[in-house]
Coordinates of C-alpha atoms and ligand atoms in Angstrom, one line a residue:
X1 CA -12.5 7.1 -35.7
X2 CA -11.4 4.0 -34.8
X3 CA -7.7 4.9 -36.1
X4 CA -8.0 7.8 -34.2
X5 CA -8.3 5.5 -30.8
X6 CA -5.2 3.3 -32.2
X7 CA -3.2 6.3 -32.5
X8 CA -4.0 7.7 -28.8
X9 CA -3.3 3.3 -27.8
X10 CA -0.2 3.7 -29.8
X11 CA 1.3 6.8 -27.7
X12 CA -0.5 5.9 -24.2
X13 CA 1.9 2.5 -25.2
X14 CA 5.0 4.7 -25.6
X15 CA 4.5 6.5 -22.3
X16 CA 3.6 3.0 -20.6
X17 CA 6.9 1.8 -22.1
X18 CA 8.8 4.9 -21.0
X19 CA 7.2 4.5 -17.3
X20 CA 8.2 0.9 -16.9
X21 CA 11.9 1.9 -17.6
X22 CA 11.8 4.4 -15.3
X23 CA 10.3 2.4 -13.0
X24 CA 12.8 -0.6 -13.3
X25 CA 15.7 2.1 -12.7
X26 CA 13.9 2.4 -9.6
X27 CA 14.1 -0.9 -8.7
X28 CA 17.4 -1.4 -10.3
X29 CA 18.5 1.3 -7.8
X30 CA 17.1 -0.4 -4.6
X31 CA 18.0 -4.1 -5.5
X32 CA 21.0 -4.5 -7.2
X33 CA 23.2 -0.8 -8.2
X34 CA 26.0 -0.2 -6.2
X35 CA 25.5 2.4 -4.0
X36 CA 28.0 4.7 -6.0
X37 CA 26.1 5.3 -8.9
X38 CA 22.9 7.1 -6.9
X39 CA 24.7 10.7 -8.3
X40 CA 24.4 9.1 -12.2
X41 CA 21.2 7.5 -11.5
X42 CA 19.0 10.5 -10.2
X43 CA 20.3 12.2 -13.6
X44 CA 19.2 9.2 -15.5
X45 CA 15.4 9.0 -13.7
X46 CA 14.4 12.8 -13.9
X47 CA 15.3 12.6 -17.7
X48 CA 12.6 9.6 -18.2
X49 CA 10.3 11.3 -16.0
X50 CA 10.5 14.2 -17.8
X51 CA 10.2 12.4 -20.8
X52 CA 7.0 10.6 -19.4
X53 CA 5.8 13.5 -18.3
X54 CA 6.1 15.2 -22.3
X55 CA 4.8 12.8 -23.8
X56 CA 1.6 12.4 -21.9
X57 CA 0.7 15.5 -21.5
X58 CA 1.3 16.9 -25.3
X59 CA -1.1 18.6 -27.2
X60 CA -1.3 15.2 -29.8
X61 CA -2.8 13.0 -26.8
X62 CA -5.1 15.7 -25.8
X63 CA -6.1 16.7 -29.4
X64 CA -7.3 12.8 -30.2
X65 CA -8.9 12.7 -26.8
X66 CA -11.1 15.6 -28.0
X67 CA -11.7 14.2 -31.8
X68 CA -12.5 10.5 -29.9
X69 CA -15.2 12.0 -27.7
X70 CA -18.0 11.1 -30.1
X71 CA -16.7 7.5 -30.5
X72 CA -16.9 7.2 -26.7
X73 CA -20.2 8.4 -26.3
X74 CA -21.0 5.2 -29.1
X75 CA -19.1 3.1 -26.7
X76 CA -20.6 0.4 -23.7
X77 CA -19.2 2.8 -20.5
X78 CA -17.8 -0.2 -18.8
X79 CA -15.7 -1.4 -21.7
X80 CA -11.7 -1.6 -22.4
X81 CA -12.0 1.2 -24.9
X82 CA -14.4 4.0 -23.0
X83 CA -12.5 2.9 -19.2
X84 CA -9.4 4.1 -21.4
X85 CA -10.4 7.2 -23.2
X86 CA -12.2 8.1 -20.0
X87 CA -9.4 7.3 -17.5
X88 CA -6.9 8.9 -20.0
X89 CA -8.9 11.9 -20.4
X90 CA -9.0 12.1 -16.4
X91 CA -5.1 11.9 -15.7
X92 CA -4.2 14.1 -18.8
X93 CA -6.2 17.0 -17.8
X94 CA -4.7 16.8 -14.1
X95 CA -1.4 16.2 -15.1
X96 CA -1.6 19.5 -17.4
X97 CA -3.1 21.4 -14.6
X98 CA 0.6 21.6 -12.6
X99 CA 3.4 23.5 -14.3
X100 CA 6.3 21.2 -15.4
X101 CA 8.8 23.4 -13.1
X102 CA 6.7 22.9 -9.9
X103 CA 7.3 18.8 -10.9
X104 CA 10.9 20.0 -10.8
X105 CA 10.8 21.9 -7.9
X106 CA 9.1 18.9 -5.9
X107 CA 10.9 16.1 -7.0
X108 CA 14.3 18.2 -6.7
X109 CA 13.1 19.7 -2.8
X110 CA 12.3 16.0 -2.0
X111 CA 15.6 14.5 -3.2
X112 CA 17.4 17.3 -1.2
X113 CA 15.5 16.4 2.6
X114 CA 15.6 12.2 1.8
X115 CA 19.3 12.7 3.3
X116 CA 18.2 15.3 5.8
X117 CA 15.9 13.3 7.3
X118 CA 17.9 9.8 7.5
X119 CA 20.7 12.7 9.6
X120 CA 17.8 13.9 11.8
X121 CA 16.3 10.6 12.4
X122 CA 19.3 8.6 13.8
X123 CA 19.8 12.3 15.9
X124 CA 16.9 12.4 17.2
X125 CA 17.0 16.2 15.7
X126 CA 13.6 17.6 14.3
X127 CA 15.1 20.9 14.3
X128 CA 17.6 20.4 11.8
X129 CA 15.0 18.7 9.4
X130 CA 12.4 21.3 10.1
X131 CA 13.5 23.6 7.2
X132 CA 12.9 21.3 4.3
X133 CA 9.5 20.4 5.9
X134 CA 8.9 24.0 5.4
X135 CA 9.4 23.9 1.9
X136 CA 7.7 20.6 1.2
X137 CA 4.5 22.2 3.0
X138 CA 4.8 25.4 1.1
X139 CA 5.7 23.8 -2.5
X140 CA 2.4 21.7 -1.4
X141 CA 0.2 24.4 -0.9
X142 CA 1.7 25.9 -5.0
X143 CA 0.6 22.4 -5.8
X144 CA -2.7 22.8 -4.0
X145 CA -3.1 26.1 -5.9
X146 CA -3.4 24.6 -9.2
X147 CA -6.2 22.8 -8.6
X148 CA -10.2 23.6 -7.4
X149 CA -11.3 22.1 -4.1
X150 CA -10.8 21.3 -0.2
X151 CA -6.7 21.7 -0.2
X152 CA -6.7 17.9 1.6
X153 CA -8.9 16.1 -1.0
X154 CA -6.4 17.5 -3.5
X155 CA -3.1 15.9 -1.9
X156 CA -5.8 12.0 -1.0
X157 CA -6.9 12.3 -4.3
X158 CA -3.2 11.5 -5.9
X159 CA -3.5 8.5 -4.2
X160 CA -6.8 7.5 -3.8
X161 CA -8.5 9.3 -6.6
X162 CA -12.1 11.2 -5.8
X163 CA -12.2 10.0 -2.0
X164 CA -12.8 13.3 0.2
X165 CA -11.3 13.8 3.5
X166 CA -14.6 14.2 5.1
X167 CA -15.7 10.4 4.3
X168 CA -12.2 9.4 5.2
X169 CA -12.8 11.6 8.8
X170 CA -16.1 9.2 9.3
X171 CA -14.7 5.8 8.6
X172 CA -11.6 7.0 11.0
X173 CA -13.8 8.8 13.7
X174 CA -15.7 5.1 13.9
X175 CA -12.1 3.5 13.8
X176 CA -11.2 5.7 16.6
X177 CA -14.1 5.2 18.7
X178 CA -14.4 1.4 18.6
X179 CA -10.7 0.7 18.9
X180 CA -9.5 2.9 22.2
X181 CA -11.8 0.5 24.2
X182 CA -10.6 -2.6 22.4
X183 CA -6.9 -1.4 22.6
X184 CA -7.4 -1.0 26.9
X185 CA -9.1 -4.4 26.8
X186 CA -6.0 -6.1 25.0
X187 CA -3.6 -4.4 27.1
X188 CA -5.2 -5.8 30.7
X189 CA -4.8 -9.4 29.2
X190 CA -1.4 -9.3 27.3
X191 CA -0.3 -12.6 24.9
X192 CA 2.6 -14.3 25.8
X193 CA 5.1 -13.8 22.6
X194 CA 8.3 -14.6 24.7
X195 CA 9.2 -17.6 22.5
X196 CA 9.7 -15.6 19.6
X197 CA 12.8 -13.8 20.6
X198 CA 15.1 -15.9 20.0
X199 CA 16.8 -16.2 16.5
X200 CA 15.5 -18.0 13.7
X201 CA 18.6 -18.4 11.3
X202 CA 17.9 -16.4 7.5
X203 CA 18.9 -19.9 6.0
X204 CA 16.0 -21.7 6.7
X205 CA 13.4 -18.7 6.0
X206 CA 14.8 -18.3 2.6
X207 CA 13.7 -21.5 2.5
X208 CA 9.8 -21.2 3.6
X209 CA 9.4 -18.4 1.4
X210 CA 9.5 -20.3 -1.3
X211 CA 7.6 -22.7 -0.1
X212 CA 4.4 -19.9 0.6
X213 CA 5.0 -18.5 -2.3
X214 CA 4.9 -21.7 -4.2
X215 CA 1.8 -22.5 -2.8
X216 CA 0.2 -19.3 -3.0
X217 CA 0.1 -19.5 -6.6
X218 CA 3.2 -17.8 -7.9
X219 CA 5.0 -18.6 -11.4
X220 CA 8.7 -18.0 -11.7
X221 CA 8.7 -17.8 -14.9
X222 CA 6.9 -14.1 -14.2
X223 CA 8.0 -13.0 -11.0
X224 CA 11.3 -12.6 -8.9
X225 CA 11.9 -12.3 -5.1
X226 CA 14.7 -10.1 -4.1
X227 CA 16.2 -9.2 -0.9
X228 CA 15.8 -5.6 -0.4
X229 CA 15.7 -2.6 2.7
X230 CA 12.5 -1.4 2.6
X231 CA 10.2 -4.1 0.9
X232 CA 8.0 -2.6 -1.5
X233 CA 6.4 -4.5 -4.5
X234 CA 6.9 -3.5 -8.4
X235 CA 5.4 -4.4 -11.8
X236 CA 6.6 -3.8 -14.9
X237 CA 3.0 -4.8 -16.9
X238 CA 1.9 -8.5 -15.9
X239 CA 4.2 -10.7 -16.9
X240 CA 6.8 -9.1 -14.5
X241 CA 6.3 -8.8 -10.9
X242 CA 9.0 -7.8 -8.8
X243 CA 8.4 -8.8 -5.1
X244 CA 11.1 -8.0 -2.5
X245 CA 11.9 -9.0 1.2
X246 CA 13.7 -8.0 4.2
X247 CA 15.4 -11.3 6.5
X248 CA 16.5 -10.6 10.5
X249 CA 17.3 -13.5 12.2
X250 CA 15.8 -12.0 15.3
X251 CA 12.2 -12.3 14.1
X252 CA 10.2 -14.2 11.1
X253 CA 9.1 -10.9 9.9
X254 CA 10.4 -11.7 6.5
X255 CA 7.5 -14.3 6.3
X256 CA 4.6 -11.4 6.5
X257 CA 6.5 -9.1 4.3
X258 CA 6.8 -11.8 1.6
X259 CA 3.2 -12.5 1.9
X260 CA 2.2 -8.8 2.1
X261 CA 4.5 -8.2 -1.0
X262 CA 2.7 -10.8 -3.1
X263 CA -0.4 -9.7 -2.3
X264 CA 0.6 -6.3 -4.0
X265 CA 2.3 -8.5 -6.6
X266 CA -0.6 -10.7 -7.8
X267 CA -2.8 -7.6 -7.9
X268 CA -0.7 -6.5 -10.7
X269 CA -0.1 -10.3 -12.5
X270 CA -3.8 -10.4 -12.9
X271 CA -5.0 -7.7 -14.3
X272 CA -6.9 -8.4 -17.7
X273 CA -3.3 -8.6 -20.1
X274 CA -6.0 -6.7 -22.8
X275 CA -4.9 -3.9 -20.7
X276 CA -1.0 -4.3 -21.1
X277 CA 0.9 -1.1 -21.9
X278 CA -2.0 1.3 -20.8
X279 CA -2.3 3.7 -18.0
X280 CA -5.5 1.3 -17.3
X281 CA -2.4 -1.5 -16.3
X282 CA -2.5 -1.6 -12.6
X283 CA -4.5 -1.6 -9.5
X284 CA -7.5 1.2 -8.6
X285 CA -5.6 2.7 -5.8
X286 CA -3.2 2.3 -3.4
X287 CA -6.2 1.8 -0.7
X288 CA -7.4 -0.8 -2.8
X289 CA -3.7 -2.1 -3.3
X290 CA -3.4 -2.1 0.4
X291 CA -6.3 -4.2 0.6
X292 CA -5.1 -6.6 -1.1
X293 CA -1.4 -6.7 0.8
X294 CA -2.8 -6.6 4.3
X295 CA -5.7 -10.1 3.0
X296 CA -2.7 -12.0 2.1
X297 CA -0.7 -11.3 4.8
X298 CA -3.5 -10.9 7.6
X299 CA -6.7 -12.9 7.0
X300 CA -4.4 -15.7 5.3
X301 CA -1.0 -15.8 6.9
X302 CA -2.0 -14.9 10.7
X303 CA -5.3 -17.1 10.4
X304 CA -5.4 -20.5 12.2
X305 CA -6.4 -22.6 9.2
X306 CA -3.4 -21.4 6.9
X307 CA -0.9 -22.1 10.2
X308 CA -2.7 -25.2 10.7
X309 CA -0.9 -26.0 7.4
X310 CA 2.3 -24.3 7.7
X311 CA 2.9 -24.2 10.8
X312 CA 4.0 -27.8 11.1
X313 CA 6.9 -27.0 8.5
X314 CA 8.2 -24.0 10.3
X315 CA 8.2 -26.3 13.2
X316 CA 10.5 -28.7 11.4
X317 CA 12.7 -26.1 10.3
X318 CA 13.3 -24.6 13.8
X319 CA 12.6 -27.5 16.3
X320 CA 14.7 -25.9 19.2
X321 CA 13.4 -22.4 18.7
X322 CA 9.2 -23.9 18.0
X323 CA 9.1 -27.7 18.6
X324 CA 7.7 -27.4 22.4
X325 CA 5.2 -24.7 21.0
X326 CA 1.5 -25.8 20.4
X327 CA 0.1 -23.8 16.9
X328 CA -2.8 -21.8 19.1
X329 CA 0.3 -20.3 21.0
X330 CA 1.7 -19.1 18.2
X331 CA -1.3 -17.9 16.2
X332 CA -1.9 -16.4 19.3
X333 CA 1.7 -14.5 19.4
X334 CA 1.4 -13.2 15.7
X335 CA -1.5 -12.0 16.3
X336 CA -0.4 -10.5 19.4
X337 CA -2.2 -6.9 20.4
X338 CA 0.0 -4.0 21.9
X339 CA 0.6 -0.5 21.6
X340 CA 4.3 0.5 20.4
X341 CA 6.1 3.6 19.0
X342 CA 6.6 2.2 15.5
X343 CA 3.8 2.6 13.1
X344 CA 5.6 -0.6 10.8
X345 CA 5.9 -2.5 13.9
X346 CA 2.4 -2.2 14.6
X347 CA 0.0 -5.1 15.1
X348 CA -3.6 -5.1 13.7
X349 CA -5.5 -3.2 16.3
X350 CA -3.1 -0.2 17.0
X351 CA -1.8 0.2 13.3
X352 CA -5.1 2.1 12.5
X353 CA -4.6 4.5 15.5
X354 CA -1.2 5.1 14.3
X355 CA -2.8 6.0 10.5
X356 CA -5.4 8.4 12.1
X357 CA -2.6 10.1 14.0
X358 CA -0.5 11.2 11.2
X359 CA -4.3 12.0 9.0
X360 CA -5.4 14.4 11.5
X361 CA -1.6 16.0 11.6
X362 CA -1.5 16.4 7.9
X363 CA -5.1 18.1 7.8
X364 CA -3.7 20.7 10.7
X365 CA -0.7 20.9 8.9
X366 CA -2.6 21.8 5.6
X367 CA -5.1 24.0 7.2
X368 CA -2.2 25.9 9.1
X369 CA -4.0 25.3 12.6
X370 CA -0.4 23.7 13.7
X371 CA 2.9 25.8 13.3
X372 CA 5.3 22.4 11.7
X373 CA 8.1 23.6 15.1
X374 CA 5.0 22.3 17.1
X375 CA 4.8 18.9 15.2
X376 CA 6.9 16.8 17.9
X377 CA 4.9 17.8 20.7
X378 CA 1.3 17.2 18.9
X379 CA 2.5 14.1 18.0
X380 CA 3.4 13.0 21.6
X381 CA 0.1 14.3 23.1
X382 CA -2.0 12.4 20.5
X383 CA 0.1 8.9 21.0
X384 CA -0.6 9.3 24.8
X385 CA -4.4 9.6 24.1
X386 CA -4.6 7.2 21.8
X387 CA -2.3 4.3 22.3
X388 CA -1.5 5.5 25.9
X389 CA 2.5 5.5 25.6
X390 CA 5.1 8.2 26.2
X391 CA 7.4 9.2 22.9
X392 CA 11.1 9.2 24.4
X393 CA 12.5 11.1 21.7
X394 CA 11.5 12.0 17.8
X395 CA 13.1 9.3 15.9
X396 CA 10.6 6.8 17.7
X397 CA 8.1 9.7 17.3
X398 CA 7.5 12.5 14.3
X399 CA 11.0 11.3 12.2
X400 CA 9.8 7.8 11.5
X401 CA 8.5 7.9 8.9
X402 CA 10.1 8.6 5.4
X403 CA 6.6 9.7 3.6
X404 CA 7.1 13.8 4.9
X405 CA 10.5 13.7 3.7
X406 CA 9.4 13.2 0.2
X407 CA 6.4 15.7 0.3
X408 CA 4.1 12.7 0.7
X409 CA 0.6 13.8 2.4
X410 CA -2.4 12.9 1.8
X411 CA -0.6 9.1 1.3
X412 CA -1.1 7.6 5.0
X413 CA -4.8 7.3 5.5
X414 CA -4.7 4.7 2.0
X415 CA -2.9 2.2 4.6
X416 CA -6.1 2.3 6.6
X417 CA -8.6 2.3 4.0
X418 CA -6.6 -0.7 3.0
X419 CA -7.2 -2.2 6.0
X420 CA -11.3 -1.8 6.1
X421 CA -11.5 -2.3 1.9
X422 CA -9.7 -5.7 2.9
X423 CA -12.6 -7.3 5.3
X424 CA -15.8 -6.0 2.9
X425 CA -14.0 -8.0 -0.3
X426 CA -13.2 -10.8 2.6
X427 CA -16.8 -11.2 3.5
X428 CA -17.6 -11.7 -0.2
X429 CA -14.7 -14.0 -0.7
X430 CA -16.0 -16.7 2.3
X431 CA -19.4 -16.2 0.4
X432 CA -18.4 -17.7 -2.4
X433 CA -15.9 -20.0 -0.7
X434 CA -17.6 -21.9 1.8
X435 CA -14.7 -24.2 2.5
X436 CA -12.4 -21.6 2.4
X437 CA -10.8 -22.4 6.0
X438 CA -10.9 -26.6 4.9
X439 CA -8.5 -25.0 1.8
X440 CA -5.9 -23.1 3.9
X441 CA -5.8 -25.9 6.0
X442 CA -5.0 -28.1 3.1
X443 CA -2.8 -25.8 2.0
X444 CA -4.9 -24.6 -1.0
X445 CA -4.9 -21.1 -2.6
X446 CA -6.1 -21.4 -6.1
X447 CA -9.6 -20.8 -5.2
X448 CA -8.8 -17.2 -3.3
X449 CA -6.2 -16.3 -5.7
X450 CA -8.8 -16.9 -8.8
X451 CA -11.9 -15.2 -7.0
X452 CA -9.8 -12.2 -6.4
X453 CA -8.8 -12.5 -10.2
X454 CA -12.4 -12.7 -11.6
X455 CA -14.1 -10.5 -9.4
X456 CA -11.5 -7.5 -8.4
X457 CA -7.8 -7.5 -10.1
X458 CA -8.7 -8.0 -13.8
X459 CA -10.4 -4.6 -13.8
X460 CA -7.2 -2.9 -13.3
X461 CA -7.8 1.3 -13.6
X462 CA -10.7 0.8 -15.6
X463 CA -12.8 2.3 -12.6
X464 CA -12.4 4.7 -10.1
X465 CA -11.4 3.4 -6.8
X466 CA -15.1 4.1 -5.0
X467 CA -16.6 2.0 -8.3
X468 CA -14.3 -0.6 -8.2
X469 CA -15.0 -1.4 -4.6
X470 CA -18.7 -1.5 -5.1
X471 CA -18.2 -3.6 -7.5
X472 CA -16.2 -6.3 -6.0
X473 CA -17.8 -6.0 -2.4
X474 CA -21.2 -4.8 -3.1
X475 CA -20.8 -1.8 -1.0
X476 CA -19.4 1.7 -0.7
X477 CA -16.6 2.4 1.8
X478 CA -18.0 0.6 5.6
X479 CA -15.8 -0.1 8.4
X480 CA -18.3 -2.3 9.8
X481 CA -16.7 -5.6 9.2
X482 CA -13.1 -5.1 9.6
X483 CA -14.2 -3.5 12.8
X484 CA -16.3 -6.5 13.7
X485 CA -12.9 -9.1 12.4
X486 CA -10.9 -7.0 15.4
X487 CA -13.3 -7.3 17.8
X488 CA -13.6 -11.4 17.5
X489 CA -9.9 -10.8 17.2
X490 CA -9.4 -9.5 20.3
X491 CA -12.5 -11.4 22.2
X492 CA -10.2 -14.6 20.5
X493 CA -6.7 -13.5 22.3
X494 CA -7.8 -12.2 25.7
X495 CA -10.5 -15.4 26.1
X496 CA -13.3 -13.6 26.1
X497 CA -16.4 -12.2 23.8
X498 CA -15.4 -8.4 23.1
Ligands
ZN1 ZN1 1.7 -2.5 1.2

């Protein structure tokens, strides 16, 4: 038996391989090909994600998977071996369930409206994108078809696997109701930000990147930083992590996205390397993921204690633009809390609101209780009711985001999840931690970065999303403390208990 489970590692190592390639086209194609060679390079990744695709779902992989199940019945359930027959077992039988010419059809229908939508985004046109909406919604629902269950768990669970929309609907109905009120109360008592426009030269950020991400813990003998449009973190196993940035001079934004990037990033670097070159080689979800982007950048680079540390250096590297301001003031302006049009732009608080917008637009969208021509104006009604702001036009409003474009429902609510996932492992962290703040302060990562390690990133795939979390926060899915963080958040920045 046992050679039996070497030969399904063997091929599960071949498609991990053949994934990775593909993958580093991918990021090939964002950081560094010239733009000339997209025509080449789309015929180049649909051949190894066919290829992938062959090879993992052939009848040899799911023949051994069906000779192994007495050995994993013998096997401890929480253990490299059963986590990888059972995990395997799981994604082959869903990736067998969707016909191989559906793939095509998506991937091809999604390639064909990326360009459509970048046309009606800078015009301001929905109209003109509206047709291959239509046909990513209806090439959806074929999708839907191959499957059993509620069409919307279908399209969460390729992202967050087994979570059901109805206890994503609770933890955003709670979101919803707490956050209105708190949204109002930041509004009445705005933070004065007015020292951050001003331009902060790329030069010197370049510069202070390095020096979070040397501190943070990472090894550049395993990881790169890249300049890139869209930031976005890859891995190619985990001893090669890929984090990218974005620098403006009129902002320090590239500061947060570097920090939210290696949170991503370290996710991947420390999963258990017995893992390496297995499906089980990379994080639980992209909720989970999200948690751990949205700690580093959040509860460690807009807390007071890690600014107590750095800010004194971003001081010396913009005295005109920072020297006169006190670190409270600026703690204060990155946390800043107001509603705006741009879900990426978002702060904290109003981020969620824009998450449960677009969730509650999918599931109409799925359900076919909103015609897609009625899209802009739904979207304007629910911004005015939740975030109390007028959308002048559609690219500010239903064309900003990409994820539609590319057929990709069911993907936003993961951002919030994120979001909540990231203050139950937080509570667990200053727990064990005690001196946690007396760290930042110091300038002292190590002990975070090896918690998370021990107690969340080693595990990798080998649970589902919902076990991994009660594993490392004790809990199932609550929205209690991150709800709890915002409100001493805002009660913080408007000088009073919320
Ligand atoms: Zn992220």
């Amino acid at each position: 038996m046992k050679e039996k489970f070497e030969e399904l590692k063997r091929r599960l190592g071949e498609v991990a391989d053949l994934s990775c390639a593909s993958q580093l086209l991918d990021w090939d194609h964002q950081v560094l090909m010239p733009a000339g060679a997209a025509g080449l390079r789309a015929e180049e990744s649909a051949t190894l994600d066919r290829l992938t695709h062959e090879r993992f779902t052939s009848d040899e992989i799911g023949r051994l998977l069906e000779d192994l199940r007495p050995y994993e019945e013998s096997l401890d359930q929480d253990s490299d071996e059963a986590s990888l027959i059972r995990v395997t077992r799981r994604d082959w039988e869903k990736a067998r369930k969707v016909p191989s010419d559906l793939l095509g059809e998506m991937s091809h229908a999604a390639a064909t409206a990326l360009p459509v939508w970048v046309e009606a985004r800078k015009n301001s046109d929905f109209a003109s994108f509206l047709p291959c909406l239509e046909r990513n919604v209806e090439l959806k629902r074929r999708y839907i078809e191959c499957f059993e269950g509620e069409p919307y768990d279908i399209l969460l669970d390729d992202y967050e696997e087994g979570m059901k929309a109805p206890e994503v609907r609770e933890v955003f109905d709670e979101l919803k109701r707490e956050l209105v009120p708190l949204i109002e109360k930041a509004k009445a008592n705005p933070v004065d930000d007015s020292f951050l426009e001003t331009k902060f030269p790329v030069e010197q950020q370049r510069a202070l990147n390095t020096v979070i991400l040397d501190r943070f813990g990472w090894d550049p003998n395993y990881w790169r930083l890249d300049e890139i449009v869209h930031p976005a973190a890859y891995s190619f196993g985990t001893m090669d992590i890929r984090i990218t940035t974005r620098y403006a001079e009129d902002g320090l934004e590239s500061l947060y996205s570097t920090m939210h990037e290696f949170g991503h990033g370290l996710y991947e670097r420390q999963v258990d390397p017995a893992l390496e070159r297995s499906p089980l080689c990379s994080g639980a979800s992209l909720g989970l993921h999200e948690s751990q982007s949205r700690m580093w950048e959040n509860l460690v680079g807009r807390g007071l204690p890690f600014l107590r540390w750095f800010y004194p250096q971003l001081q010396e590297a913009f005295p005109q633009q920072l020297g006169s301001v006190d670190v409270e003031s600026f703690y204060r302006a990155v946390n800043k809390i107001q509603p705006s049009l741009i879900r990426v732009d978002a702060d904290q608080v109003t981020y969620n609101m824009h998450v449960i917008l677009r969730f509650e637009l999918e599931q109409a969208i799925i359900d076919g209780s909103i015609a897609l021509e009625d899209l802009p104006e739904a979207w304007n009604a629910k911004m005015k009711e939740y975030l109390g702001i007028d959308v002048p036009d559609d690219r500010r409003g239903v064309l900003q985001d990409v994820h539609w474009s590319g057929g990709g429902l069911g993907y936003f609510p993961t951002y919030s999840l994120g979001n909540v996932i990231s203050l139950q492992i937080w509570g667990k962290v200053r727990e064990a931690i005690p001196d946690l703040d007396d760290q930042f302060e110091r300038g002292e990562f190590g002990a975070l970065r090896e918690w998370l390690g021990e107690n969340l990133h080693r595990y990798g795939r080998k649970f589902t999303p919902m076990e991994t979390i009660e594993r490392v926060a004790g809990s199932s899915l609550d929205a209690g403390p991150y709800l709890h963080y915002l409100k001493d958040k805002v009660g913080e920045l408007t000088g009073a208990a919320a």
